[in-house]
CSV table of C-alpha atoms in Angstrom, one decimal:
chain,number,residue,atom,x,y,z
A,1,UNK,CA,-20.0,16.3,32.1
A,2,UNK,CA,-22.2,15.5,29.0
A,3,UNK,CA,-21.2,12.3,27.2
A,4,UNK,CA,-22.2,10.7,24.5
A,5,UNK,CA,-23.9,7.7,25.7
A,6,UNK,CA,-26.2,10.4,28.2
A,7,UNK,CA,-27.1,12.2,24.9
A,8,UNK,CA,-28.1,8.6,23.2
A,9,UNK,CA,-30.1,7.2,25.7
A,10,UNK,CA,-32.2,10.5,25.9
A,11,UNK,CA,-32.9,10.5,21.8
A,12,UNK,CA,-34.1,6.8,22.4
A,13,UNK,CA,-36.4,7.9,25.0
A,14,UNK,CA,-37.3,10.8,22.8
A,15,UNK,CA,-38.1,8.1,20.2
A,16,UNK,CA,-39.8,5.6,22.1
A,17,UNK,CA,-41.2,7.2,24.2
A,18,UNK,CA,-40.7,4.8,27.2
A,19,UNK,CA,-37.6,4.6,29.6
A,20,UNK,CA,-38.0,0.5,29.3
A,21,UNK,CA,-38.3,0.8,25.5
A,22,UNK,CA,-35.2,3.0,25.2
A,23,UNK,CA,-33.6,0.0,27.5
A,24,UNK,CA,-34.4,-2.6,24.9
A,25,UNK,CA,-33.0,0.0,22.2
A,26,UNK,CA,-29.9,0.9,23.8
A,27,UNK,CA,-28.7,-2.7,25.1
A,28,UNK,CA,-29.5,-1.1,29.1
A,29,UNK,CA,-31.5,-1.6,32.0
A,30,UNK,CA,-34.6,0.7,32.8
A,31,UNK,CA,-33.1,2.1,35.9
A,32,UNK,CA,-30.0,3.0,34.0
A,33,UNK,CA,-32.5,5.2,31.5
A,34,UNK,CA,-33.9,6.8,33.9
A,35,UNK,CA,-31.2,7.8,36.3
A,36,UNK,CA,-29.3,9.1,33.0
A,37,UNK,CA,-32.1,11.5,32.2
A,38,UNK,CA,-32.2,12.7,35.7
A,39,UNK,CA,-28.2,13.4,35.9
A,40,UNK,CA,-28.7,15.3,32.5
A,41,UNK,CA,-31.6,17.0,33.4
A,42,UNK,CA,-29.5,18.1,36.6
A,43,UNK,CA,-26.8,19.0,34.3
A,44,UNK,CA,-28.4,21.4,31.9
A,45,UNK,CA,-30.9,22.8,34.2
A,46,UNK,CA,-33.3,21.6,32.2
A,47,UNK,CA,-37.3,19.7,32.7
A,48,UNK,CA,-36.6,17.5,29.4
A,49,UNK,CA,-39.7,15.1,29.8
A,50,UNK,CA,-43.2,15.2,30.9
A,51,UNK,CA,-44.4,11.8,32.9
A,52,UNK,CA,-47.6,10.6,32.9
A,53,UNK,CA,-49.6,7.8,32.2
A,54,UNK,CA,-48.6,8.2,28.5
A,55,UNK,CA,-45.3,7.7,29.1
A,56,UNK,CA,-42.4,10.4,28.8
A,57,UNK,CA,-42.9,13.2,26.2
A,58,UNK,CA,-40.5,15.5,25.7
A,59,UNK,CA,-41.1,19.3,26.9
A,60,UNK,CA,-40.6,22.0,24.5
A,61,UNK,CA,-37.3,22.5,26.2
A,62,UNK,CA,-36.8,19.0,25.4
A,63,UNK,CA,-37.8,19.1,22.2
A,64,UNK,CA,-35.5,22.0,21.9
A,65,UNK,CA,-32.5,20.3,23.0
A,66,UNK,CA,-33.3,17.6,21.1
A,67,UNK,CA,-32.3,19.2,17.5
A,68,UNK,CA,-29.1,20.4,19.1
A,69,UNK,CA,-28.4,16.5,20.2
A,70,UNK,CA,-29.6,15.3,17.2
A,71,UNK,CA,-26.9,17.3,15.4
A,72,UNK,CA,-24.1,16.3,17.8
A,73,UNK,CA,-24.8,12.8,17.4
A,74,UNK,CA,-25.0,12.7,14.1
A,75,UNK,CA,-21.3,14.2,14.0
A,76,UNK,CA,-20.4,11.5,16.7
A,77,UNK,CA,-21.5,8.6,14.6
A,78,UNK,CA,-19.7,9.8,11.9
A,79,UNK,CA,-16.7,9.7,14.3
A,80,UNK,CA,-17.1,6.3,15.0
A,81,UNK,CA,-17.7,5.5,11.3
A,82,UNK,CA,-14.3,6.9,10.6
A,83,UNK,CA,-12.8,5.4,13.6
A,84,UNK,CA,-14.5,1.8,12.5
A,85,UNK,CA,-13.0,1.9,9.1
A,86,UNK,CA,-9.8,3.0,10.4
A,87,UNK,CA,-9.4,-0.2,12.0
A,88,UNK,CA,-10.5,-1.9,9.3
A,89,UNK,CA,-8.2,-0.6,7.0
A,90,UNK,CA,-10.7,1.5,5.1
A,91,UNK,CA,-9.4,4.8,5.1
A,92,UNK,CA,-5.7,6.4,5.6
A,93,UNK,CA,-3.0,7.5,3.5
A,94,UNK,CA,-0.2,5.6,2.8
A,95,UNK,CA,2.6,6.7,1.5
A,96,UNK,CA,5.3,4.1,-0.6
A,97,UNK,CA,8.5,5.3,-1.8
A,98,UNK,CA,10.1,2.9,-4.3
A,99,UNK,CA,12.6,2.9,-7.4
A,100,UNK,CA,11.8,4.0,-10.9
A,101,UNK,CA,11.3,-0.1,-12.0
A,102,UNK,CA,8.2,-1.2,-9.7
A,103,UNK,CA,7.2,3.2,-9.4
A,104,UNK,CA,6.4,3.9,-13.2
A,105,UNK,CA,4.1,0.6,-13.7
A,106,UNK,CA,4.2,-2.7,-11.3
A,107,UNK,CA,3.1,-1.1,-8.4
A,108,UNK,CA,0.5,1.3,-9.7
A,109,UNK,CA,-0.9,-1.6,-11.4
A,110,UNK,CA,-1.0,-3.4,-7.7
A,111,UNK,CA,-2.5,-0.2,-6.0
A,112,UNK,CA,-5.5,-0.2,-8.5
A,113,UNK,CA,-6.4,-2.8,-7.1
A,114,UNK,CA,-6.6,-1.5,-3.8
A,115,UNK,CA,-8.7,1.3,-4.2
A,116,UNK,CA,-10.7,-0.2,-6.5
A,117,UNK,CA,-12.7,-1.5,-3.3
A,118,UNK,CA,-11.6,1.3,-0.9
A,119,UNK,CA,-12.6,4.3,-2.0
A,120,UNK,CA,-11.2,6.2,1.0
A,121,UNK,CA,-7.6,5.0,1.2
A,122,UNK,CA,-4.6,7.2,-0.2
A,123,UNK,CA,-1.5,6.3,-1.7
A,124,UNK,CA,0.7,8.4,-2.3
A,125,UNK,CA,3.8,6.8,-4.8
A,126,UNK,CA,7.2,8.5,-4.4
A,127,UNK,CA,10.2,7.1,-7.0
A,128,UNK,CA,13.7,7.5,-5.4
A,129,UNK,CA,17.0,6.0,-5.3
A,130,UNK,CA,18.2,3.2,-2.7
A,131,UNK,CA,19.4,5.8,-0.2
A,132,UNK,CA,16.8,7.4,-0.5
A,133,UNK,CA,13.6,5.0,-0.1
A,134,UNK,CA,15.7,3.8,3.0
A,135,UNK,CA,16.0,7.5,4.3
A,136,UNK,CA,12.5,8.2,3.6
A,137,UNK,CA,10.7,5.4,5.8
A,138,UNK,CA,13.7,6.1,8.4
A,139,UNK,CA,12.6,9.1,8.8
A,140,UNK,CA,9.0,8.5,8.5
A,141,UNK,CA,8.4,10.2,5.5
A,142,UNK,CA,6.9,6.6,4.0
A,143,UNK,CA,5.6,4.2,5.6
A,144,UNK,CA,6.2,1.6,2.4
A,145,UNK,CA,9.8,1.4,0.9
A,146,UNK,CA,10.1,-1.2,-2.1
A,147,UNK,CA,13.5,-2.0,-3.5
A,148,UNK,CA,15.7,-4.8,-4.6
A,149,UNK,CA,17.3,-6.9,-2.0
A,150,UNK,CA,19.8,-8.0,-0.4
A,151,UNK,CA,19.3,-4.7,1.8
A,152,UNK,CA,21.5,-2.7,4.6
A,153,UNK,CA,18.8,-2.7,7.4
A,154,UNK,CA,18.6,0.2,9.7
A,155,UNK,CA,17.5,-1.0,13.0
A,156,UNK,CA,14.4,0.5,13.4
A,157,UNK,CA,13.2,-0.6,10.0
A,158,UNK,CA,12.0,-4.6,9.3
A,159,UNK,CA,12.4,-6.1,6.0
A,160,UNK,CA,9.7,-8.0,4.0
A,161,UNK,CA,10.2,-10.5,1.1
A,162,UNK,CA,7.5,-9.3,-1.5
A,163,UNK,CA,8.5,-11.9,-4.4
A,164,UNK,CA,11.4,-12.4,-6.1
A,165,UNK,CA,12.6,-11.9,-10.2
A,166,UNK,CA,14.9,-13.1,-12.1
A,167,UNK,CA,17.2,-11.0,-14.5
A,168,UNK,CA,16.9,-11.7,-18.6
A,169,UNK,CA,18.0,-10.1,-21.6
A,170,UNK,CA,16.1,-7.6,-23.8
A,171,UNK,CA,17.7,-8.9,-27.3
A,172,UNK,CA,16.5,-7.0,-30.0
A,173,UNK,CA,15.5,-8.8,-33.2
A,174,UNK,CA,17.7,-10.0,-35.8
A,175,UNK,CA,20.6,-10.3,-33.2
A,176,UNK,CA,22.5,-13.5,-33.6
A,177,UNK,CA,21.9,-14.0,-29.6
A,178,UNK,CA,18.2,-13.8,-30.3
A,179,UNK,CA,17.6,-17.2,-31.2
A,180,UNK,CA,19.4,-18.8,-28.1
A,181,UNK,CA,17.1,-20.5,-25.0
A,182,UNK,CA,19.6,-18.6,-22.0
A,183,UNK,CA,22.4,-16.8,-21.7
A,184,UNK,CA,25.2,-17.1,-19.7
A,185,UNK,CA,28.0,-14.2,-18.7
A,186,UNK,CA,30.1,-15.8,-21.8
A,187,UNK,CA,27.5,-15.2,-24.1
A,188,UNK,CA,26.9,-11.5,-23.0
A,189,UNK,CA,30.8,-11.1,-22.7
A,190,UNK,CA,31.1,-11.3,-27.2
A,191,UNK,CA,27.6,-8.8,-27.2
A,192,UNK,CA,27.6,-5.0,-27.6
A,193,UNK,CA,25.2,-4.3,-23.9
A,194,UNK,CA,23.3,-1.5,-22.7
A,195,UNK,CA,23.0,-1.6,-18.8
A,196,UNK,CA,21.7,0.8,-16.0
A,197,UNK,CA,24.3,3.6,-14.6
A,198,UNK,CA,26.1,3.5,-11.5
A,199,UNK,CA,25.0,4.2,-8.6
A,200,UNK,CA,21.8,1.5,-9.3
A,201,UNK,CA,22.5,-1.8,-7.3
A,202,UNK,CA,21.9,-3.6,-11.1
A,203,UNK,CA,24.7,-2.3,-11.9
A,204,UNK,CA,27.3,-3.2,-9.5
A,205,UNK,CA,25.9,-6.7,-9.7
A,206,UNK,CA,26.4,-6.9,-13.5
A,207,UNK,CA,30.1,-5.6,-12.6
A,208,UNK,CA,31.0,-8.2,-10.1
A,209,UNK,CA,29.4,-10.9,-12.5
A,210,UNK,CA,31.7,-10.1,-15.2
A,211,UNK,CA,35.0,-9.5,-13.0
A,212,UNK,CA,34.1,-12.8,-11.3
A,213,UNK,CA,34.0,-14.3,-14.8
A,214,UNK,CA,37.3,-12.5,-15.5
A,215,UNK,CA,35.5,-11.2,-18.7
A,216,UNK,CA,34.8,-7.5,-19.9
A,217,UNK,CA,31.3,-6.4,-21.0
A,218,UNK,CA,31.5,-4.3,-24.1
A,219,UNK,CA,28.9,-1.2,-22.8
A,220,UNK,CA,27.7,0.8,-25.5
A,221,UNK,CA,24.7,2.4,-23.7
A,222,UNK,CA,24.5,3.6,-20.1
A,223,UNK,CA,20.6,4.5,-19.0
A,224,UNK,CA,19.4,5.8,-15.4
A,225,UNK,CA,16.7,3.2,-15.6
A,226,UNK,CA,15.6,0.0,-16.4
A,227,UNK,CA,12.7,0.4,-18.5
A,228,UNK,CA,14.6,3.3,-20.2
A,229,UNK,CA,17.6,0.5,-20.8
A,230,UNK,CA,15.1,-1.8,-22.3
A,231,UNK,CA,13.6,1.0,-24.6
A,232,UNK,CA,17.0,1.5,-26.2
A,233,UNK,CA,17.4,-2.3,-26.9
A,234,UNK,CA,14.0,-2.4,-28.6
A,235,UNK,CA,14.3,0.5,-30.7
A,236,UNK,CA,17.8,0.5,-32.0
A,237,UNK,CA,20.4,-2.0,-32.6
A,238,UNK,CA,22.5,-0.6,-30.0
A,239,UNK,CA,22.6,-3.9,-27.8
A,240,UNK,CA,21.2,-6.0,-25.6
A,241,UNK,CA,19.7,-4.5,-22.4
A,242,UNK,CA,19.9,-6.8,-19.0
A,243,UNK,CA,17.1,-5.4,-16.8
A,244,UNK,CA,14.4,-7.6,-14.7
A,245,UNK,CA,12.0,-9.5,-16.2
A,246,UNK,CA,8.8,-7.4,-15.2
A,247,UNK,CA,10.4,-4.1,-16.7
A,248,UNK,CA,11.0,-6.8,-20.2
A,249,UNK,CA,7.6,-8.0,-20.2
A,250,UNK,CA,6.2,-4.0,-19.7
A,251,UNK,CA,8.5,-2.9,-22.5
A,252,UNK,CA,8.8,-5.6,-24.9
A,253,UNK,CA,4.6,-6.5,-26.0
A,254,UNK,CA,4.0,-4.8,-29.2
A,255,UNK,CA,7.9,-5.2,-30.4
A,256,UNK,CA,9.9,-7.8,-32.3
A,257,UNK,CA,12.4,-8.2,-29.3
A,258,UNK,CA,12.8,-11.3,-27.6
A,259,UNK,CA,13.1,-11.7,-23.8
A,260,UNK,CA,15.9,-14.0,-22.9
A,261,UNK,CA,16.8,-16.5,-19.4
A,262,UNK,CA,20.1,-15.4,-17.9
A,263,UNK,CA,22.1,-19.0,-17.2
A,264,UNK,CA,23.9,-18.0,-13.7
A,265,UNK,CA,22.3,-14.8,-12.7
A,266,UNK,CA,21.3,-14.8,-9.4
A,267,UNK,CA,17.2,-14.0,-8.3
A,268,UNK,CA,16.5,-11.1,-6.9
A,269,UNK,CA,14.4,-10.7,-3.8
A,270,UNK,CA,12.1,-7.4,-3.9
A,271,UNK,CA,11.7,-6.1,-0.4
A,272,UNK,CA,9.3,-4.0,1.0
A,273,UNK,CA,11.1,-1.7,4.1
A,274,UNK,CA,8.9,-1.1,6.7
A,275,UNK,CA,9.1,0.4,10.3
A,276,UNK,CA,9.4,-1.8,13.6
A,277,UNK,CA,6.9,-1.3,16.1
A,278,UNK,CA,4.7,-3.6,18.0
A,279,UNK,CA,1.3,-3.6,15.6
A,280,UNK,CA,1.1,-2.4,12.3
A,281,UNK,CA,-2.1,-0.2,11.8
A,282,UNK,CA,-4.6,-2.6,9.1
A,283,UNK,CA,-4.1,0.0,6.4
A,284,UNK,CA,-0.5,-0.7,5.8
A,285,UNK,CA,-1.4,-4.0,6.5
A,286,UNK,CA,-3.7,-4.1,3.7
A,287,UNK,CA,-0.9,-2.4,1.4
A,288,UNK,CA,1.6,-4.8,2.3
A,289,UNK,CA,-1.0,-7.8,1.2
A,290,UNK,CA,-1.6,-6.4,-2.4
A,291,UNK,CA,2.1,-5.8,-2.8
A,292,UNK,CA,2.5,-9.4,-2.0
A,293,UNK,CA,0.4,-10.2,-3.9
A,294,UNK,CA,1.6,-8.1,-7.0
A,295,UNK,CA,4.8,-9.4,-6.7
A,296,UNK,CA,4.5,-12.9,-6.6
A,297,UNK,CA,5.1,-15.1,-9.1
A,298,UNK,CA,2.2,-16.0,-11.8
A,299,UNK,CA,1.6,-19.1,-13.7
A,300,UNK,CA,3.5,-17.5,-16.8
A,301,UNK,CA,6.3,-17.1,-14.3
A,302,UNK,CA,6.6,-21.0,-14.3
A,303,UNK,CA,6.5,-21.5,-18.1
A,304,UNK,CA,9.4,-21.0,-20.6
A,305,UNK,CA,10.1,-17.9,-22.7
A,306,UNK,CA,9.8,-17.8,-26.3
């Protein structure tokens, strides 16, 4: 059989015209040269070289079957180009399934990033509910799922701390709540509140809050989203909207509202779902960095809110 290092050792002859030259070239001894030509010569049936005191020149048979290798090994390297960068984490498709909060701007922000300097990776950015990002990298149709913690683990998935944000208060200007430095469930209990819908996990933590207060939230607005519960506190007087504080600072620059600390809210951890297996291949690798990255906290993160 033909294989690729035969066919490379011949166009460095071809080239150097010397078996110890296309040694040096190829990283082999002279011997191995010339008993490689021999077996392929045997092979095709073919006189590929003439010998002399000149050295080895190709015949026109050679010369011949040198365009058609030529072309072969040009597709070959380009094989173990895309192979290379494979490894690297170069090239690929990735596919990330996440909720409607990190899918409409966080993480397309942190993907930028990525292809910015990889210009032959793919992601492909899927926004879906909790049961369903869990689902879809269960089932391999994602191999990035990004949602808020705490998280009901399938076994055959492994979850990864990204960062972790703290809830605060859209409060819309003018509001008498607007002027305070946090909030606590007391203060939100005597507000009018607009607050994600049920089935979100927000939501049932905003319930339990309240009932562990033994207080009732007065919920004028329900919205499927975050960002679309934030948008309603900004542009009317409906309420105050309790969302996390990357959707606040992506909805709030531009408007009068004020982003307000909640007291005893807890942080939330944002997880990244990924599949178990023994090695991860460098691409996902590479995603799982930038997310990482994205999501930790930044120096404004430490400083107060005004």
């Amino acid at each position: 059989m033909i294989d690729f290092r035969s066919l490379e050792m011949f166009q460095a002859v071809v080239e150097t015209g010397s078996a110890t030259l296309a040694a040096q070239k190829v990283g082999v001894t002279q011997p191995a040269i010339t008993k490689s030509i021999a077996n392929l010569e045997a092979q095709t049936g073919l006189t590929l070289f003439e010998r002399g005191r000149f050295g080895m020149r190709p015949t026109l048979e050679g010369s011949i079957f040198l365009s058609t290798v030529r072309r072969n090994l040009i597709g070959l390297d380009e094989i173990k180009t895309q192979i290379e960068a494979i490894k690297r984490g170069a090239r690929g498709l990735v596919r990330i399934s996440t909720l409607p909060a990190y899918g409409e701007e966080t993480i397309p922000k942190i993907v930028s990033k990525v292809l910015g300097p990889h210009p032959d990776v793919k992601i492909a950015l899927n926004i879906d509910n909790y049961e369903g990002i869990v689902r879809a990298v269960s089932l391999g149709h994602a191999e990035v799922g990004v949602l808020i913690g705490p998280v009901v683990c399938p076994p055959e998935l492994e979850p990864i701390i990204l960062g972790q944000q703290p809830l605060v208060a859209v409060v819309p200007d003018g509001h008498p709540l607007s002027v305070a430095e946090q909030l606590t469930v007391a203060d939100l209990a005597t507000a009018r509140l607009i607050l994600v819908s049920s089935p979100h996990p927000l939501r049932a933590l905003f319930d339990q809050m309240f009932l562990r207060a033994g207080l009732t939230p007065d919920v004028r607005l329900e919205a499927r989203t975050q960002r679309a519960a934030a948008s309603l506190a900004i542009s009317s007087p409906a309420g105050i909207a309790l969302v996390e504080r990357h959707v606040a600072r992506n909805a709030v620059p531009g408007s009068s509202a004020r982003i307000v600390p909640l007291a005893d809210f807890p942080v939330l951890d944002i997880i990244a779902l990924v599949g178990r297996g023994d090695r991860r291949a460098a691409l996902l690798d590479l995603v799982l960095s930038a997310l990482q990255t994205g999501f930790a906290p930044s120096i404004e993160d430490t400083e107060p809110q005004r």
